[in-house]
mmCIF file of C-alpha atoms in Angstrom:
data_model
loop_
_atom_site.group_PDB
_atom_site.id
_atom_site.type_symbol
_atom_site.label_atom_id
_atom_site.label_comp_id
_atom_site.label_asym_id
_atom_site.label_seq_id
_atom_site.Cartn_x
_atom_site.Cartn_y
_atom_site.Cartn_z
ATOM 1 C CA UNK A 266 -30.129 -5.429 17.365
ATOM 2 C CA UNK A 267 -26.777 -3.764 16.823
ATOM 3 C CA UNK A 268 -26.653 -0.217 17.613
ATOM 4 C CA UNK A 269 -24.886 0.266 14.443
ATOM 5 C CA UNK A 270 -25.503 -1.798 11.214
ATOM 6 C CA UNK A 271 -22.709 -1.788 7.933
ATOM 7 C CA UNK A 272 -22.801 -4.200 5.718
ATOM 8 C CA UNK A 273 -19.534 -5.948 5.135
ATOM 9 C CA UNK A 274 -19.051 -6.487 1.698
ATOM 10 C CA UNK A 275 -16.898 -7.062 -0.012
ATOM 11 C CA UNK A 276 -18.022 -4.490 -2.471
ATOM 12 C CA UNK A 277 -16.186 -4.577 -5.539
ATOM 13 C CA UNK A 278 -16.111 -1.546 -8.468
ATOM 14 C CA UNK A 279 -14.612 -0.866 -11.537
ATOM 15 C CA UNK A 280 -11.897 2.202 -11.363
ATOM 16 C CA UNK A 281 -13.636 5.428 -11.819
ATOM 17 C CA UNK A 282 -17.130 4.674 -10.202
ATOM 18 C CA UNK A 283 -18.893 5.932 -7.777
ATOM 19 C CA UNK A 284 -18.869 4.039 -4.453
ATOM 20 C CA UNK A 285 -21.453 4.410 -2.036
ATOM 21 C CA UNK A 286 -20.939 3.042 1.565
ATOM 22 C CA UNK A 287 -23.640 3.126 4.188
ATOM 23 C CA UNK A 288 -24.533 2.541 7.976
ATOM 24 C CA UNK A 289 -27.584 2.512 10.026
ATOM 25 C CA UNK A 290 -27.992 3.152 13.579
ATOM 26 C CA UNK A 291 -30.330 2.845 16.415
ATOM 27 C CA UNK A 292 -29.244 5.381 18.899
ATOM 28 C CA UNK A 293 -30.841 9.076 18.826
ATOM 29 C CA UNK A 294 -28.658 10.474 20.773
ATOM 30 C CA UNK A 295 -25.562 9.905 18.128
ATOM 31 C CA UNK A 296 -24.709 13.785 16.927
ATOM 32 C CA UNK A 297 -21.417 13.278 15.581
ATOM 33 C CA UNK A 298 -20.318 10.550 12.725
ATOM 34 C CA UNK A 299 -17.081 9.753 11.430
ATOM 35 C CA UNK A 300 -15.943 7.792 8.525
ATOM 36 C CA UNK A 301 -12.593 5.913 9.203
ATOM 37 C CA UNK A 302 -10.617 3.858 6.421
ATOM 38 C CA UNK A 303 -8.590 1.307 7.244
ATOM 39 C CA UNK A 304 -5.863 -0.140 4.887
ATOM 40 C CA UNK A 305 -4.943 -3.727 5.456
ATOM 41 C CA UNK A 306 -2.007 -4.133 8.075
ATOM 42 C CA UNK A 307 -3.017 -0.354 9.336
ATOM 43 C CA UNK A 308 -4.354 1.276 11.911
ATOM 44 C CA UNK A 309 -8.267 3.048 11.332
ATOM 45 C CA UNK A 310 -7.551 6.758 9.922
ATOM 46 C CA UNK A 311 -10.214 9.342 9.896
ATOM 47 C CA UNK A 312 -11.331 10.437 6.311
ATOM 48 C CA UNK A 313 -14.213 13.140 7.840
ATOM 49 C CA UNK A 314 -16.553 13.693 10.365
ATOM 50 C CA UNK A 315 -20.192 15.298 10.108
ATOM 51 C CA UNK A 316 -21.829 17.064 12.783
ATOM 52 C CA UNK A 317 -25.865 16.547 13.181
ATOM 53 C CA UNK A 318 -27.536 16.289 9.816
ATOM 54 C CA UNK A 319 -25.980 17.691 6.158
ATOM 55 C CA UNK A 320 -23.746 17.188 3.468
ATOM 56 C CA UNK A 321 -19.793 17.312 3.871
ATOM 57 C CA UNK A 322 -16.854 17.116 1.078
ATOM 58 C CA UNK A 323 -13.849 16.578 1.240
ATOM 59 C CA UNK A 324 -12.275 16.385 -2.464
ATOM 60 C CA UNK A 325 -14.004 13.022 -3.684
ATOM 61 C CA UNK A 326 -15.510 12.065 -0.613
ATOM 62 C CA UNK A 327 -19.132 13.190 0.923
ATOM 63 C CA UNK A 328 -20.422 12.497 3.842
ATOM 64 C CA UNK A 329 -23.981 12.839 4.256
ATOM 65 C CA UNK A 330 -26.467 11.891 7.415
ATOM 66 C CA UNK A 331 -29.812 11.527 7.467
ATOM 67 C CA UNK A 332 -30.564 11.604 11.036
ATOM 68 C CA UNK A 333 -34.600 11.609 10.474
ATOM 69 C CA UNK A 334 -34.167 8.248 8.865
ATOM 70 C CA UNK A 335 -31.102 7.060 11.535
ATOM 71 C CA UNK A 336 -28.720 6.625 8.263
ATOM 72 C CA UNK A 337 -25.455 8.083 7.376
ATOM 73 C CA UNK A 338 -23.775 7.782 3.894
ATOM 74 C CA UNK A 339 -20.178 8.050 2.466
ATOM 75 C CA UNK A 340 -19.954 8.694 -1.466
ATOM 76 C CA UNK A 341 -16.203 8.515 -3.240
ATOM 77 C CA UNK A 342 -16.265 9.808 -6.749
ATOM 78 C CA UNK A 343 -14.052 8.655 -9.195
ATOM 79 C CA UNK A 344 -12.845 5.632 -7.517
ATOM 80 C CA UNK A 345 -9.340 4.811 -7.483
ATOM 81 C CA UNK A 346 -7.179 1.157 -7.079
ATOM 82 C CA UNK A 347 -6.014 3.189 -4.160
ATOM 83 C CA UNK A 348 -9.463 3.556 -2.287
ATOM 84 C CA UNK A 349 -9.454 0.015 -1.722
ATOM 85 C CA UNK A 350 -9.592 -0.681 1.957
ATOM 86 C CA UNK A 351 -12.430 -1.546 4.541
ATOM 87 C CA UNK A 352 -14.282 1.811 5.804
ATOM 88 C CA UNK A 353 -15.391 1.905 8.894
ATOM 89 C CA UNK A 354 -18.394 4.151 10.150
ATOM 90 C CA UNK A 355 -18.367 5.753 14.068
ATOM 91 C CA UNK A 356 -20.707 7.465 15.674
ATOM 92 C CA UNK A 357 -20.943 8.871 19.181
ATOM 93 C CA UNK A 358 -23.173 11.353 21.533
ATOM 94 C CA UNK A 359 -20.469 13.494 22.382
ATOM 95 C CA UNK A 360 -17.008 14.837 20.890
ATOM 96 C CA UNK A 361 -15.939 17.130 23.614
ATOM 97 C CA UNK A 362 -14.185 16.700 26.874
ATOM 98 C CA UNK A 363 -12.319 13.767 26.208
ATOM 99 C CA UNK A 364 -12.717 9.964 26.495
ATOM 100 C CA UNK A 365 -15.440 10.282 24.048
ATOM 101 C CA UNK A 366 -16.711 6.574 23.460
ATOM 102 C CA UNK A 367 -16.944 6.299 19.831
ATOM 103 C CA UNK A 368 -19.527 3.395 18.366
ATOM 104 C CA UNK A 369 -18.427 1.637 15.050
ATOM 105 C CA UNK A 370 -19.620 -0.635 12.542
ATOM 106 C CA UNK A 371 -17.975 -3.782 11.009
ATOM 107 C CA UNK A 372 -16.736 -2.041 8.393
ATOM 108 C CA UNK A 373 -17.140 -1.977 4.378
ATOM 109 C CA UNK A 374 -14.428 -4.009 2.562
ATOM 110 C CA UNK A 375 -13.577 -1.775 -0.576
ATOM 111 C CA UNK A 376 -12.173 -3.392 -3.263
ATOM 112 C CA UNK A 377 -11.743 -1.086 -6.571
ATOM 113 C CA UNK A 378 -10.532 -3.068 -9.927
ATOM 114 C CA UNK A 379 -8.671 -1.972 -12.898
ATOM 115 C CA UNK B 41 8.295 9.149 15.520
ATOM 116 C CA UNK B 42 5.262 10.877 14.543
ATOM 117 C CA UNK B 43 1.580 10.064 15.531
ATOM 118 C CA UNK B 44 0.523 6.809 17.363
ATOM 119 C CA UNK B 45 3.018 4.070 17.833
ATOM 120 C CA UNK B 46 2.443 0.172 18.988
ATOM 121 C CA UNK B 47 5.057 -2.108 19.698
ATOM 122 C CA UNK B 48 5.194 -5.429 18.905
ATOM 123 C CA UNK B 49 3.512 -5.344 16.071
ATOM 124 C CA UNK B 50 2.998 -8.703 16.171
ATOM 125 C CA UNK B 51 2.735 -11.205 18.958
ATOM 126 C CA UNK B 52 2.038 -14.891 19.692
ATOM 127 C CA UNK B 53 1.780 -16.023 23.181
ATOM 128 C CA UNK B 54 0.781 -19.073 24.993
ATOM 129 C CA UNK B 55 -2.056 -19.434 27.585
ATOM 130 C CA UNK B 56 0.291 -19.314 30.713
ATOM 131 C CA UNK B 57 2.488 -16.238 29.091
ATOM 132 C CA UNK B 58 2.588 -13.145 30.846
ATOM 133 C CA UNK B 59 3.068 -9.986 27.986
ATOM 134 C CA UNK B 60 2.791 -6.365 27.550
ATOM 135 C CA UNK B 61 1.715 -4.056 24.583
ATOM 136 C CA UNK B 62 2.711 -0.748 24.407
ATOM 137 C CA UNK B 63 1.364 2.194 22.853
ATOM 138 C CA UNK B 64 3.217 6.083 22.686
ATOM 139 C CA UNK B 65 1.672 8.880 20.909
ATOM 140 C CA UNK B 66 3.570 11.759 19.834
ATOM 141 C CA UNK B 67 0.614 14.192 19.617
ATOM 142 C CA UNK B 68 0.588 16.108 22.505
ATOM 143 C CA UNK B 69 -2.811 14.345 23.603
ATOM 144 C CA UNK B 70 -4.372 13.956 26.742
ATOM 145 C CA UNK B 71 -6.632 10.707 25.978
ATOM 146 C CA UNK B 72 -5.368 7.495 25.151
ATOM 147 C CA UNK B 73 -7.900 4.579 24.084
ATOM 148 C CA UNK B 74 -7.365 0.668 23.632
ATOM 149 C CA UNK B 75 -9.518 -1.169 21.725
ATOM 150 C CA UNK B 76 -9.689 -4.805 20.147
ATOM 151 C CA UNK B 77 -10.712 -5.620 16.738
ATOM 152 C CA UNK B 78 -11.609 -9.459 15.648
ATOM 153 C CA UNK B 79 -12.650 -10.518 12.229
ATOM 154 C CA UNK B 80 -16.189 -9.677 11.163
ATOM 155 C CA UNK B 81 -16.782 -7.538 14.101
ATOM 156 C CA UNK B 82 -16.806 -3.818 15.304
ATOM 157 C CA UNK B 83 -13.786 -2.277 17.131
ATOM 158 C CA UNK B 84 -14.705 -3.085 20.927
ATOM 159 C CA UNK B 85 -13.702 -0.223 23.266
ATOM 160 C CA UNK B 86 -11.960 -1.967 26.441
ATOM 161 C CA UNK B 87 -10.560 1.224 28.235
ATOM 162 C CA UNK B 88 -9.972 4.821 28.062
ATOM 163 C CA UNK B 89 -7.442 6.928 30.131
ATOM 164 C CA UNK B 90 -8.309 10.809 30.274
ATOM 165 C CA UNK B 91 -5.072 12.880 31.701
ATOM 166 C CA UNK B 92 -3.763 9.702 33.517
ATOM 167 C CA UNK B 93 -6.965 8.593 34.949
ATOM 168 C CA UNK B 94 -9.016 5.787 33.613
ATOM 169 C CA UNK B 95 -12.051 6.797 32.936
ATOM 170 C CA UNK B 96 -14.139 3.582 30.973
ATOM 171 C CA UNK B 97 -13.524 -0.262 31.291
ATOM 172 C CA UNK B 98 -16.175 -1.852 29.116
ATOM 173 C CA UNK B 99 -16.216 -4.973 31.319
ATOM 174 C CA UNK B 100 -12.642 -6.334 30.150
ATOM 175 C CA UNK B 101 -11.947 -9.492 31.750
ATOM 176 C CA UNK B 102 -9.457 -9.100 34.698
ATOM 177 C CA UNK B 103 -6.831 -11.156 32.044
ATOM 178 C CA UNK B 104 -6.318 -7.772 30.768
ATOM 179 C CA UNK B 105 -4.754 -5.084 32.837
ATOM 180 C CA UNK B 106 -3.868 -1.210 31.110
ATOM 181 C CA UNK B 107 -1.562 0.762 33.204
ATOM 182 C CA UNK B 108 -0.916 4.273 31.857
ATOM 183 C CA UNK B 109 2.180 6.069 33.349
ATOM 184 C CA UNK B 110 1.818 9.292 31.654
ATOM 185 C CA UNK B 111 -0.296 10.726 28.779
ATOM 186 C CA UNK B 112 1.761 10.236 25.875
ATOM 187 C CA UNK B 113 2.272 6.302 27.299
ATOM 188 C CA UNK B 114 -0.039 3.369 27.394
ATOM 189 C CA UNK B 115 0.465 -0.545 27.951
ATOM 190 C CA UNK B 116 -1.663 -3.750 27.980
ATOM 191 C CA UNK B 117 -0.614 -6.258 30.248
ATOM 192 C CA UNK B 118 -1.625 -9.576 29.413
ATOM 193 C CA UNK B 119 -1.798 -12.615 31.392
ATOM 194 C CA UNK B 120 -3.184 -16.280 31.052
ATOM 195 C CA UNK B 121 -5.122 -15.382 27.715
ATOM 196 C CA UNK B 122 -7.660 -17.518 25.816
ATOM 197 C CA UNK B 123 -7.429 -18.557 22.337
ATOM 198 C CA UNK B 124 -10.593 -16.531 21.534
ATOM 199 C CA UNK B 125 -8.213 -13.066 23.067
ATOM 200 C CA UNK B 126 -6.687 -13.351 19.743
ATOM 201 C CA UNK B 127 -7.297 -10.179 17.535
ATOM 202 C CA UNK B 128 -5.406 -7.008 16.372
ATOM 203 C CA UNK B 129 -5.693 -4.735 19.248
ATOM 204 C CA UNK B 130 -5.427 -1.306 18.672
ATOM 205 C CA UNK B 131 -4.335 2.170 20.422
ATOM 206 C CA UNK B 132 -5.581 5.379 19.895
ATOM 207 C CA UNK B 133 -4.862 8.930 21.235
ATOM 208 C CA UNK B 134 -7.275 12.060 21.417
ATOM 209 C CA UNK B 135 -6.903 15.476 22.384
ATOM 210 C CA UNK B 136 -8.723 15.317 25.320
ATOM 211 C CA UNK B 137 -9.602 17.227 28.720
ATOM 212 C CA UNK B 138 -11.959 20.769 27.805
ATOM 213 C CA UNK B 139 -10.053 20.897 24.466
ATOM 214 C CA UNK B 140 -13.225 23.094 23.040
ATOM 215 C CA UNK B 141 -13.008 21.572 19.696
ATOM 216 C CA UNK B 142 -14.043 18.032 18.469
ATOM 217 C CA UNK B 143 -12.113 15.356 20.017
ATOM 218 C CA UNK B 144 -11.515 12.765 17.641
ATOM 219 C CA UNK B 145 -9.437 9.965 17.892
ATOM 220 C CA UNK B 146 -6.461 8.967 16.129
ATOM 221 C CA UNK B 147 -5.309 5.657 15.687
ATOM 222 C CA UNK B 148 -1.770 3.253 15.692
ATOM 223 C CA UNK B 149 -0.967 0.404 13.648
ATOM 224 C CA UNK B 150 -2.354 -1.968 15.926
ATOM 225 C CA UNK B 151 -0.600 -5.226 17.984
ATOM 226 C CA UNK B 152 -1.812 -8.500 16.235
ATOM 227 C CA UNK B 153 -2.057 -10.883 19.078
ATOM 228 C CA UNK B 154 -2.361 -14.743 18.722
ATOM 229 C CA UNK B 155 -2.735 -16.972 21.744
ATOM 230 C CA UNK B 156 -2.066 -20.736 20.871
#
């Protein structure tokens, strides 16, 4: 079993919906989760990070974790032609000290349509 | 040159080629990461340098060597690589050391590596 599961997609959505991209994960000891979007030909870049369990916006996008059910969520409202990219989910024990190994998923191909 | 840099962005390189990646990051950041990404598959860590010292190698095969001179540079030397080594590897930077806040990682372009 992975330690992290994301399903790959490709998810494709009308403009103006709402997207909802999701990962799973095995490890208890993840505290800290990160939501990274990748454009193609790009590097990763981070959209937001949550720490523990909770809600987080940022403008369009929450982040929510669920850590009691090991599942972590990533909601864009209003989806935009410009959204579409592959999200990638990270997780790790530890964000402090440096050299923090981060644990990712496969990433979400987003495609959103005119 | 702001952020994370990687040079050459793209690279194709026979099995008996010897060849370097390079990565600079223009952050001020203590960290520096490689890490390979192949179709279909998570981003693999393969090594992590922490002020100059290396501090992870997630069982890279010997074929790949890092060497990191200072903590704004970081290279990949590659040697005798296997068709199967192809994949867009990628460089990322971090604050680092006791920094106190969260240390997250910020990424370059990535090298897209094909071995014929």
């Amino acid at each position: 079993q992975k330690e992290v599961e994301q399903d790959p997609g490709p998810l494709s959505v009308p403009e103006g919906a709402i997207v909802s991209l999701n990962c799973t994960y095995s490890n208890s000891a993840f505290q800290y989760f990160m939501w990274y979007r990748q454009y193609s030909r790009k590097g990763p870049e981070l959209l937001m990070y949550t720490y523990s369990s909770g809600n987080k916006e940022d403008g369009r996008f929450t982040a929510q974790v669920d850590k009691s059910s090991k599942y972590i969520s990533l909601f864009i409202r209003d989806s935009q032609p410009s959204d579409s990219a592959t999200y990638l989910c990270a997780m790790t024990g530890s964000l402090t000290g440096g050299g923090n190994k981060l644990t990712f998923g496969t990433g979400t191909q987003l495609k959103v349509e005119l | 040159e702001t952020g994370v840099t990687q040079t050459p962005r793209h690279l194709v390189m026979g099995m008996t080629n010897k060849k370097s990646l390079k990565c600079e990051q223009h952050l001020g950041h203590n960290a520096m990461y490689w890490y390979k990404q192949s179709a279909k598959k998570p981003l693999e860590l393969m090594f992590v340098y922490n002020f100059k010292e290396q501090t992870e190698n997630n069982s890279v095969p010997s074929r790949f060597s890092p060497e990191c001179p200072n903590s704004s540079h970081l290279f990949l030397h590659l040697h005798t690589l296997q068709p199967e080594d192809s994949a867009l590897y990628l460089c990322a930077s971090s604050q680092g050391g006791t920094s106190g806040g969260t240390d997250t990682q910020y990424f370059g372009p990535g090298t897209r590596l094909t071995v014929l």
